[in-house]
CSV table of C-alpha atoms in Angstrom, one decimal:
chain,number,residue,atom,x,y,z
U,5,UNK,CA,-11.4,-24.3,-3.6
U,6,UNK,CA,-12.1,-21.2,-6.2
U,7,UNK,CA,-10.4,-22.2,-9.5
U,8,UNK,CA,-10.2,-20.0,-12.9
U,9,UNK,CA,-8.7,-18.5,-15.1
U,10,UNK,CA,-8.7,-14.9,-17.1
U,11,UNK,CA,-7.7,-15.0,-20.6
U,12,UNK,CA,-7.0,-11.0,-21.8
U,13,UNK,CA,-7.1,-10.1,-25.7
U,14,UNK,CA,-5.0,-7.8,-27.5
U,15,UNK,CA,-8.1,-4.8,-26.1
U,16,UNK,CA,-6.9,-5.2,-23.1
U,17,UNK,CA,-11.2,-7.5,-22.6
U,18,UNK,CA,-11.1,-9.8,-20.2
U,19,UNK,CA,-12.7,-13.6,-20.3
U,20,UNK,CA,-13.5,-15.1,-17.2
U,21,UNK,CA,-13.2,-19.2,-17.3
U,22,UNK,CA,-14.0,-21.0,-13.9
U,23,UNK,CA,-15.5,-24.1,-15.1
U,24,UNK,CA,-12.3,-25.4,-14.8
U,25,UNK,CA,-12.1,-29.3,-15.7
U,26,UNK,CA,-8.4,-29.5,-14.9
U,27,UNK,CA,-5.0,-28.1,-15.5
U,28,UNK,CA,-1.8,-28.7,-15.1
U,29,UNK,CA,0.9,-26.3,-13.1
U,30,UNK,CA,4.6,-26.6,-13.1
U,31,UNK,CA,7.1,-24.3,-11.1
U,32,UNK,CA,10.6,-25.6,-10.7
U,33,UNK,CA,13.2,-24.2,-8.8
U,34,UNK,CA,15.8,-23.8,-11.6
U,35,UNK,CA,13.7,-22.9,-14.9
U,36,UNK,CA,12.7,-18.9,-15.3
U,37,UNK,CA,9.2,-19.4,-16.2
U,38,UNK,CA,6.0,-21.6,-14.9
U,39,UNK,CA,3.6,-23.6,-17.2
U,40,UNK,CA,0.5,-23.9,-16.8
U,41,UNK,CA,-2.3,-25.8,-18.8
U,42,UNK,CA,-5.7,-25.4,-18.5
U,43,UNK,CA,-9.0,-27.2,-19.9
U,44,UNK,CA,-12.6,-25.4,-19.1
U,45,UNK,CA,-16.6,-25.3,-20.3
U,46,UNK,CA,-16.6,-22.7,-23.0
U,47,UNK,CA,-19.1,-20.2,-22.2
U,48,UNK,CA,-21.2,-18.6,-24.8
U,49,UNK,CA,-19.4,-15.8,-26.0
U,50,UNK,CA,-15.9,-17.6,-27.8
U,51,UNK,CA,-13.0,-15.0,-27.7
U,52,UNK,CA,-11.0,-14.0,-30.2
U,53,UNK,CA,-7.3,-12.1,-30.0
U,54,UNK,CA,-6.6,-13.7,-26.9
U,55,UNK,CA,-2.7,-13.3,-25.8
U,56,UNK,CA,-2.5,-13.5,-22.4
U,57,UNK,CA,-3.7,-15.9,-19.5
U,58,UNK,CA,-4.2,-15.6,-15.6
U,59,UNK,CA,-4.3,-18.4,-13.6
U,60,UNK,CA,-5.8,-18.3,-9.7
U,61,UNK,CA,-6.5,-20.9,-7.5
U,62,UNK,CA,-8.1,-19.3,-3.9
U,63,UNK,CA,-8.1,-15.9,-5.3
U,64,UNK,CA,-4.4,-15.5,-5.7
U,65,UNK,CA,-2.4,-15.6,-9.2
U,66,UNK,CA,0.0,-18.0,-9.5
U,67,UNK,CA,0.3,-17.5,-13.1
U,68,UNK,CA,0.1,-14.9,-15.5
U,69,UNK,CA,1.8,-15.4,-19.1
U,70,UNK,CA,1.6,-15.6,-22.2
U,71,UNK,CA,-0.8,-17.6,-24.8
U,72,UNK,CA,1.2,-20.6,-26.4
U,73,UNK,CA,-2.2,-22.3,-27.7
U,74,UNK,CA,-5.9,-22.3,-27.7
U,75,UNK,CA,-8.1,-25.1,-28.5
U,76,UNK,CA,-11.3,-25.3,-29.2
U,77,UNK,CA,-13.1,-28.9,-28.9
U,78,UNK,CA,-16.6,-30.5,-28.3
U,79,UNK,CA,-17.0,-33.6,-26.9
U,80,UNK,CA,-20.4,-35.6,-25.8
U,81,UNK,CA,-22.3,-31.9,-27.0
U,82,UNK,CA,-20.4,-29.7,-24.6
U,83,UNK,CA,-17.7,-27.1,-25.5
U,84,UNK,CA,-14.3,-27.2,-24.4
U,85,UNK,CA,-11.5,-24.7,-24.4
U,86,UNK,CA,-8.0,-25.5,-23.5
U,87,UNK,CA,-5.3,-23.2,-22.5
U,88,UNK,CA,-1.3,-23.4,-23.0
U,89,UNK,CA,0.8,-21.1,-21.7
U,90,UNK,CA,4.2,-20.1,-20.1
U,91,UNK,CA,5.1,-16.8,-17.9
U,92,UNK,CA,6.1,-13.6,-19.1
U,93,UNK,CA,10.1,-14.5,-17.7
U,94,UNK,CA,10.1,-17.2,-20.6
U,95,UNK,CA,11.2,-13.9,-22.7
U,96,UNK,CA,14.5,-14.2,-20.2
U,97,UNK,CA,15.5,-17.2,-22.3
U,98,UNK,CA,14.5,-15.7,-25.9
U,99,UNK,CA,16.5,-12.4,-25.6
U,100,UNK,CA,20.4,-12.8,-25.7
U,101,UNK,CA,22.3,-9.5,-24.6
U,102,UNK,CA,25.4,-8.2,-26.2
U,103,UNK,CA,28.1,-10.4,-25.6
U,104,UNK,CA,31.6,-9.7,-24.1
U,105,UNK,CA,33.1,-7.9,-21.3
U,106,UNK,CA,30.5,-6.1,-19.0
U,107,UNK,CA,32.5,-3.7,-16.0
U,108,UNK,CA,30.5,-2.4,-12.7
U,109,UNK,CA,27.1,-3.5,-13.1
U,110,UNK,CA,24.1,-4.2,-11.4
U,111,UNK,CA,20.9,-6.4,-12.4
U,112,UNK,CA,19.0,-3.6,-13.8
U,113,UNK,CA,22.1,-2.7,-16.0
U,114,UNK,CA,22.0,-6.9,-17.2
U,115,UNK,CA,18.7,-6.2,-18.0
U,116,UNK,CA,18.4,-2.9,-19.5
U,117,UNK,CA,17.6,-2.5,-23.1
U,118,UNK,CA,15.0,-5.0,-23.2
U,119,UNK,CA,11.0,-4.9,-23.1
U,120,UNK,CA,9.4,-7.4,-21.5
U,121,UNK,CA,6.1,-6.7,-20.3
U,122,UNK,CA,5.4,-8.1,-16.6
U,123,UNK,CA,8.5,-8.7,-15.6
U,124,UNK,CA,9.9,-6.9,-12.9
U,125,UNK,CA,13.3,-7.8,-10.9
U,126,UNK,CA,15.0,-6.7,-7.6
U,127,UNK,CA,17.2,-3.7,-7.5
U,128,UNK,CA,20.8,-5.0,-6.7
U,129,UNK,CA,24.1,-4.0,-5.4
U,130,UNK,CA,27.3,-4.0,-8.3
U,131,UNK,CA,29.5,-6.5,-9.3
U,132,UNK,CA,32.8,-5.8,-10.6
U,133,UNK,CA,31.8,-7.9,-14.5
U,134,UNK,CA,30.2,-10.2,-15.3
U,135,UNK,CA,31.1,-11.6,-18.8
U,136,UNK,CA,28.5,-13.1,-21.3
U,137,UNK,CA,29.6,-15.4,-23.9
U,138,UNK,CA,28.0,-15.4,-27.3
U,139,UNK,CA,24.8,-17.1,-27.5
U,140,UNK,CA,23.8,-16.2,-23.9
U,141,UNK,CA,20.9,-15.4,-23.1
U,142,UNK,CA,19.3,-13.2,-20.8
U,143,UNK,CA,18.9,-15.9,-18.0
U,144,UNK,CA,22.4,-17.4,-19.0
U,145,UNK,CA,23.4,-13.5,-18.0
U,146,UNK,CA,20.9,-12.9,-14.8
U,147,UNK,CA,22.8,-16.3,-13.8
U,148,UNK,CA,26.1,-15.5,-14.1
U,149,UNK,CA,25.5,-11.9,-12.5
U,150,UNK,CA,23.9,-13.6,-9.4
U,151,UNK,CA,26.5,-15.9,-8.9
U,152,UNK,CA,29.0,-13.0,-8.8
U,153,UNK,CA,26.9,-11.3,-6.1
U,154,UNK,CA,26.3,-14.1,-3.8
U,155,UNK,CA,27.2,-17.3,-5.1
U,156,UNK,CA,23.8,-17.9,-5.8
U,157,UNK,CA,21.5,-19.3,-8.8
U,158,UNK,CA,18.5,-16.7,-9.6
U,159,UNK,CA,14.9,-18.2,-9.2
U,160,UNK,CA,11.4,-16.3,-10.4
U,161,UNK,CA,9.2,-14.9,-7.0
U,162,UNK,CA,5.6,-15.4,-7.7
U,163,UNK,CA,4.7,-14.7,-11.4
U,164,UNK,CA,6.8,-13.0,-12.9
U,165,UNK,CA,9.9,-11.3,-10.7
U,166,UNK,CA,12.9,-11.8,-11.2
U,167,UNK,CA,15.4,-12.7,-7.8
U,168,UNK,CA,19.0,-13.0,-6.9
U,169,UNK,CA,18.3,-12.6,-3.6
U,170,UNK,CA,16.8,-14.7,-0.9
U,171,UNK,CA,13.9,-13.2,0.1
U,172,UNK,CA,14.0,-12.6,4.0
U,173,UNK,CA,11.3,-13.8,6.3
């Protein structure tokens, strides 16, 4: 099994880690983002800036957010880094969209007027409204809108995509 991780700094450098000594992985069904924390052998060069994190396992990304913390620690003369960090979709729970009435709209229209790097979602047929109470956030919103459109809860497709769809086989 081929385990590591890339952390990226703000240059857009990447750090390979794949020494990994473990780390911990959590994708729910009901929560908009994945967590994922890693412990590895520090290699020579230490980065600095770092802000963003991949995670594969077998060659495929199963996670690719944001920098929550970075440790740096030695124990019995090696060097140890460790890794926290949760998806780019946590931003669906930190944004709150204008609250109130919202006529004819699709998901890109619940979504619009926000930046968040990475995350993509599904183009969607219209609801009549969907209404967003003050407070809400994004997800609260993406929620409410999916359950309009097909009585259904919206989940997160690999890292970082958005759904309100099943996905056909």
């Amino acid at each position: 099994m081929n385990i590591y991780a890339e952390l990226i700094d703000m240059a857009d450098k990447k750090y390979d880690f794949t020494n990994c000594i473990s780390f911990y992985f959590v994708k729910e069904v009901y929560t908009p983002y994945t967590l994922f924390e890693g412990t590895f052998v520090m290699p020579s060069t230490v980065p600095h800036d770092i802000n963003r994190v991949a995670f594969y396992i077998d060659n495929k990304n199963i996670h690719f957010g944001i920098v929550d913390s970075i440790d740096f620690y030695k124990e019995k003369g090696n060097a140890y880094i460790r890794i926290k960090s949760k998806s780019f979709t946590s931003l669906l729970c930190q944004n709150q969209p204008v609250p109130g009435m919202n006529p004819n709209v699709t998901l890109s229209d619940v979504m619009s007027g926000f930046s968040m790097p990475y995350v993509t979602y599904e183009s969607t047929g219209t609801v009549k409204y969907i209404y967003v109470k003050e407070g809400s956030t994004l997800w609260d919103a993406a929620a409410n809108f999916n359950f309009k459109l097909n009585g259904g809860y919206p989940y997160i497709e690999g890292t970082n995509t958005l759904r309100v769809t099943l996905k056909t086989p």
